[in-house]
Short mmCIF file of C-alpha atoms in Angstrom, two decimals:
data_model
loop_
_atom_site.label_atom_id
_atom_site.label_comp_id
_atom_site.label_asym_id
_atom_site.label_seq_id
_atom_site.Cartn_x
_atom_site.Cartn_y
_atom_site.Cartn_z
CA MET U 71 -0.01 -0.10 0.12
CA LEU U 72 1.33 3.28 -0.90
CA GLU U 73 0.24 6.23 1.47
CA LEU U 74 0.56 9.96 1.28
CA SER U 75 0.11 12.06 4.31
CA HIS U 76 0.03 15.89 3.98
CA VAL U 77 2.32 15.94 1.09
CA SER U 78 3.38 19.18 -0.78
CA ALA U 79 6.00 19.33 -3.38
CA GLU U 80 7.70 21.69 -5.86
CA TYR U 81 8.29 21.66 -9.67
CA PHE U 82 10.77 23.99 -11.32
CA GLY U 83 10.67 26.03 -8.08
CA LYS U 84 7.08 26.50 -7.96
CA THR U 85 4.50 24.70 -5.52
CA ALA U 86 2.89 21.99 -7.66
CA LEU U 87 1.15 20.05 -4.89
CA ARG U 88 -0.32 21.37 -1.57
CA GLU U 89 -0.98 19.15 1.45
CA VAL U 90 -2.25 16.15 -0.28
CA SER U 91 -3.27 13.08 1.83
CA LEU U 92 -4.30 10.16 -0.50
CA THR U 93 -4.12 6.26 -0.30
CA PHE U 94 -3.69 3.80 -3.25
CA GLN U 95 -5.69 1.10 -1.85
CA PRO U 96 -4.88 -2.72 -3.20
CA GLY U 97 -7.83 -4.36 -5.01
CA GLN U 98 -9.17 -0.54 -6.35
CA VAL U 99 -8.76 1.44 -9.41
CA LEU U 100 -8.35 5.05 -8.61
CA ALA U 101 -8.51 7.93 -11.41
CA ILE U 102 -6.79 11.17 -10.64
CA VAL U 103 -8.33 13.81 -12.64
CA GLY U 104 -7.99 17.65 -12.81
CA PRO U 105 -7.45 20.46 -15.25
CA ASN U 106 -3.97 21.04 -16.90
CA GLY U 107 -1.35 21.91 -14.50
CA GLY U 108 -3.35 20.69 -11.37
CA GLY U 109 -0.20 18.49 -10.17
CA LYS U 110 -1.58 15.22 -11.13
CA SER U 111 1.79 14.19 -12.92
CA THR U 112 3.76 15.69 -10.10
CA LEU U 113 1.60 13.61 -7.61
CA LEU U 114 2.98 10.44 -9.18
CA LYS U 115 6.56 11.17 -9.51
CA THR U 116 6.62 12.54 -6.04
CA ALA U 117 4.88 9.27 -4.80
CA ILE U 118 7.58 7.26 -6.04
CA GLY U 119 10.63 9.37 -5.09
CA LEU U 120 11.41 10.99 -8.37
CA LEU U 121 10.62 14.33 -6.95
CA PRO U 122 11.34 14.87 -3.16
CA PRO U 123 8.29 16.08 -1.05
CA THR U 124 8.99 19.47 0.67
CA THR U 125 6.53 18.48 3.39
CA GLY U 126 4.46 15.40 4.40
CA THR U 127 5.30 11.77 4.59
CA ILE U 128 5.11 8.67 2.07
CA ILE U 129 4.87 5.27 3.41
CA LEU U 130 5.34 2.33 1.06
CA ASP U 131 4.25 -1.06 2.51
CA GLY U 132 4.82 0.03 5.88
CA SER U 133 8.16 1.70 5.29
CA PRO U 134 8.99 5.11 4.67
CA LEU U 135 9.62 5.70 1.10
CA LYS U 136 12.90 7.85 1.91
CA ALA U 137 14.42 4.82 3.69
CA LEU U 138 14.02 2.62 0.16
CA ASN U 139 16.50 2.74 -2.62
CA ALA U 140 15.19 3.35 -6.03
CA LYS U 141 15.54 -0.75 -6.49
CA GLN U 142 13.33 -1.61 -3.53
CA ILE U 143 10.73 1.22 -4.71
CA ALA U 144 10.72 -0.59 -8.33
CA GLN U 145 10.23 -3.97 -7.06
CA LYS U 146 6.94 -2.56 -5.28
CA VAL U 147 5.63 -0.10 -7.73
CA SER U 148 5.36 -0.05 -11.57
CA TYR U 149 5.25 3.59 -12.90
CA LEU U 150 4.32 4.43 -16.41
CA PRO U 151 5.20 8.03 -17.46
CA GLN U 152 3.31 10.46 -19.90
CA SER U 153 6.38 10.24 -22.26
CA ARG U 154 9.78 8.58 -22.58
CA SER U 155 12.66 8.22 -24.87
CA VAL U 156 12.28 5.79 -27.80
CA PRO U 157 15.41 3.55 -28.12
CA ASP U 158 16.55 1.48 -31.21
CA ILE U 159 15.56 -1.98 -29.44
CA THR U 160 12.81 -4.45 -30.07
CA ALA U 161 9.64 -4.23 -28.39
CA ARG U 162 10.53 -7.39 -26.67
CA ARG U 163 13.88 -6.48 -24.96
CA MET U 164 12.19 -3.14 -23.94
CA VAL U 165 9.50 -4.71 -22.09
CA MET U 166 12.29 -6.89 -20.39
CA HIS U 167 13.31 -3.75 -18.94
CA GLY U 168 10.38 -4.40 -16.67
CA ARG U 169 12.30 -6.94 -14.90
CA PHE U 170 15.33 -5.22 -14.06
CA PRO U 171 14.19 -4.52 -10.61
CA HIS U 172 14.17 -8.24 -9.81
CA MET U 173 17.57 -9.03 -11.30
CA SER U 174 21.14 -8.60 -9.91
CA TYR U 175 24.26 -7.38 -12.03
CA PRO U 176 25.28 -8.46 -14.27
CA ARG U 177 21.67 -9.34 -15.74
CA ARG U 178 21.22 -12.57 -16.73
CA TYR U 179 17.39 -13.53 -18.09
CA THR U 180 15.74 -16.74 -16.97
CA ASP U 181 13.01 -18.64 -18.99
CA ALA U 182 10.56 -17.20 -16.06
CA ASP U 183 11.44 -13.81 -17.03
CA ARG U 184 11.04 -14.33 -20.71
CA GLN U 185 7.77 -15.85 -20.24
CA ILE U 186 6.56 -12.92 -18.13
CA VAL U 187 7.16 -10.79 -20.76
CA ILE U 188 5.40 -12.77 -23.18
CA GLU U 189 2.50 -12.80 -20.75
CA ALA U 190 2.74 -8.97 -20.51
CA LEU U 191 2.92 -8.23 -24.26
CA LYS U 192 -0.30 -10.31 -24.28
CA GLN U 193 -2.07 -8.39 -21.72
CA ALA U 194 -1.21 -5.17 -23.47
CA ASP U 195 -2.38 -6.71 -27.02
CA ALA U 196 0.89 -6.46 -28.32
CA LEU U 197 2.37 -9.53 -28.70
CA GLU U 198 2.58 -9.22 -32.55
CA LEU U 199 4.89 -6.28 -31.74
CA ALA U 200 7.52 -8.37 -29.88
CA ASP U 201 10.15 -8.16 -32.41
CA ARG U 202 9.73 -4.82 -34.29
CA SER U 203 12.17 -2.00 -33.29
CA VAL U 204 10.52 0.25 -30.75
CA LYS U 205 11.40 3.18 -33.20
CA THR U 206 9.12 2.06 -35.80
CA LEU U 207 6.09 1.84 -33.82
CA SER U 208 3.34 4.47 -33.80
CA GLY U 209 2.35 6.43 -31.05
CA GLY U 210 -0.40 4.07 -29.79
CA GLN U 211 1.91 0.78 -30.41
CA ARG U 212 4.79 2.31 -28.25
CA GLN U 213 2.13 3.18 -25.55
CA LYS U 214 1.05 -0.57 -25.39
CA ILE U 215 4.83 -1.52 -25.00
CA TYR U 216 5.44 0.63 -22.33
CA LEU U 217 2.18 -0.86 -20.70
CA ALA U 218 3.84 -4.24 -21.23
CA MET U 219 6.85 -3.35 -19.55
CA ALA U 220 4.83 -1.81 -16.58
CA LEU U 221 3.02 -5.27 -16.29
CA ALA U 222 6.08 -7.07 -16.39
CA GLN U 223 7.51 -5.49 -13.41
CA GLN U 224 5.15 -7.39 -11.41
CA THR U 225 4.17 -4.96 -8.48
CA GLY U 226 1.59 -4.42 -6.08
CA THR U 227 1.11 -0.95 -7.29
CA ILE U 228 1.02 0.39 -10.61
CA LEU U 229 0.90 4.16 -11.54
CA MET U 230 0.09 5.03 -15.19
CA ASP U 231 0.19 8.49 -16.36
CA GLU U 232 -2.31 8.86 -19.33
CA PRO U 233 -2.01 5.40 -20.30
CA THR U 234 -4.64 5.72 -23.06
CA THR U 235 -2.66 8.51 -24.98
CA TYR U 236 -2.59 7.86 -28.64
CA LEU U 237 -4.77 4.73 -28.13
CA ASP U 238 -7.73 4.46 -30.29
CA ILE U 239 -11.19 3.90 -28.53
CA ALA U 240 -11.34 0.30 -28.29
CA HIS U 241 -7.56 0.23 -26.89
CA GLN U 242 -8.70 2.79 -24.34
CA LEU U 243 -11.43 0.67 -23.11
CA GLN U 244 -9.02 -2.35 -22.96
CA VAL U 245 -6.75 -0.30 -20.89
CA ILE U 246 -9.52 0.46 -18.50
CA ALA U 247 -10.67 -3.32 -18.56
CA LEU U 248 -7.28 -4.36 -17.64
CA ALA U 249 -7.16 -1.84 -15.11
CA ARG U 250 -10.08 -3.29 -13.50
CA LYS U 251 -8.68 -6.70 -14.07
CA LEU U 252 -5.44 -5.79 -12.19
CA ALA U 253 -7.15 -4.52 -9.25
CA ALA U 254 -9.47 -7.68 -9.02
CA GLN U 255 -6.06 -9.42 -8.47
CA GLY U 256 -5.63 -7.33 -5.55
CA LYS U 257 -3.47 -4.81 -7.09
CA ALA U 258 -3.78 -1.01 -6.46
CA VAL U 259 -3.93 0.71 -9.86
CA VAL U 260 -3.78 4.58 -10.36
CA LEU U 261 -4.67 5.90 -13.71
CA VAL U 262 -3.92 9.75 -14.35
CA LEU U 263 -6.93 10.15 -17.01
CA HIS U 264 -8.38 13.68 -18.93
CA ASP U 265 -11.37 11.50 -20.12
CA LEU U 266 -13.74 12.22 -17.36
CA PRO U 267 -16.47 10.03 -18.65
CA MET U 268 -14.15 7.18 -18.91
CA ALA U 269 -12.76 7.97 -15.24
CA LEU U 270 -16.09 8.10 -13.62
CA ALA U 271 -17.22 4.90 -15.73
CA GLY U 272 -14.11 2.67 -14.89
CA ALA U 273 -12.82 3.60 -11.43
CA ASP U 274 -13.74 2.89 -7.92
CA ARG U 275 -12.75 6.31 -6.78
CA LEU U 276 -11.45 9.63 -8.30
CA ALA U 277 -9.24 11.97 -6.66
CA VAL U 278 -9.92 15.58 -8.33
CA LEU U 279 -6.61 17.64 -8.11
CA HIS U 280 -7.15 21.47 -8.67
CA LYS U 281 -4.11 23.78 -8.23
CA GLY U 282 -2.06 21.49 -6.62
CA ALA U 283 -4.62 20.60 -3.96
CA LEU U 284 -7.19 17.51 -3.30
CA ALA U 285 -10.27 19.11 -4.27
CA ALA U 286 -12.23 15.92 -3.78
CA LEU U 287 -11.98 12.18 -3.45
CA GLY U 288 -14.81 9.84 -3.66
CA THR U 289 -16.58 7.18 -5.45
CA PRO U 290 -18.02 8.23 -8.96
CA GLU U 291 -21.39 8.57 -7.31
CA GLU U 292 -20.08 10.91 -4.82
CA ILE U 293 -18.28 12.84 -7.19
CA TYR U 294 -20.99 13.35 -9.43
CA ALA U 295 -23.23 14.34 -6.61
CA SER U 296 -20.83 16.82 -5.40
CA GLY U 297 -21.04 19.05 -8.14
CA ILE U 298 -17.46 19.56 -8.27
CA ILE U 299 -16.55 18.60 -11.79
CA PRO U 300 -18.65 21.54 -13.21
CA LYS U 301 -16.97 23.64 -10.44
CA THR U 302 -13.42 22.56 -11.58
CA PHE U 303 -13.60 22.02 -14.94
CA GLY U 304 -16.20 24.63 -16.38
CA VAL U 305 -18.14 21.84 -18.22
CA ALA U 306 -21.66 20.37 -17.47
CA LEU U 307 -21.79 16.86 -16.38
CA TYR U 308 -24.64 14.41 -17.05
CA ARG U 309 -25.25 10.78 -16.71
CA MET U 310 -27.59 8.02 -18.03
CA GLN U 311 -28.48 4.56 -16.90
CA THR U 312 -27.69 1.73 -19.30
CA GLU U 313 -27.38 -2.00 -18.84
CA ASN U 314 -23.89 -1.55 -18.33
CA GLY U 315 -24.22 0.84 -15.54
CA TRP U 316 -23.81 4.52 -15.14
CA GLN U 317 -22.70 6.11 -18.47
CA TYR U 318 -21.32 9.71 -18.18
CA TYR U 319 -20.86 12.48 -20.71
CA CYS U 320 -19.92 16.17 -20.74
CA CYS U 321 -21.06 19.11 -22.48
CA PRO U 322 -20.41 23.12 -22.49
CA GLN U 323 -22.14 24.86 -19.51
#
C-alpha cells in the first residue's frame, strides 16, 4: 500500500502539490483527474520518489519511502510515465526492462523472465509487435509496449500517467478493462486520465486535483453528486443509466 500524508512538492521552483493526503488502496482503481497543470503528474512522481516532497510523509508497504532505494521501490511500484525516450531496440527487449528491478548485476534473463514478458505483451495486446524496433512503432503501439513493460515489473501497485494516450477508442477501453482486472487481482491501480466520462465509468474512486490541492475524493457516485466537476472543469456533467451501468458525458455549460 502506498500512503501520502500532507504531501507538498515543488516543480521547477513552484509549488505543484499542496498538503495532499491520499492512499492507493489494493484492489481498487483510482483515477486522478483535474485541469491541466493541476499537479497530477507531479503527484505520481512524488509518490515514487522521483521528486522529493517539501512537506509530509510517504509510506510504501509500511516503510518510509525515503528509507528505500530506487530498486526497492521499483520492486513494489510500477510507473508508466506520460512520455519517455524511444530506444532503437526490439519491443521484447524494451518490455524486458520491466524485469530489471528483480535482477542482480550482471543481468541474466531466465526462462521465467522471458515467459513473464510474453504474458505482459499478451495482456497489453502487443505480442505481434515483440520483434519490431520500438522506433518503428506508432504512438499507440509504443504506448502498448510501455504498458507491457509496467506489467512485466509485477508489482503490487501500478501508477499510469495518461495510459490511453495515442490509443484508439477500442484500445482505450481495453486499458480500463485491464486496470479493473489487475485491481481484481488485489493490485492498487492508479490512472491519471483526462477523459472524465471514462474515469467516472471505470474507477472505484476518483481524486480531483485542482491547483495542486486535493479538491475532492470519492466514488464516482459521490463525485457526481458533489458538483465538483462542473466547478473545477467548467463543463456540465450528465449521466444516463444503461445495461452496463451509469454512463457519463460532458457538455459545455
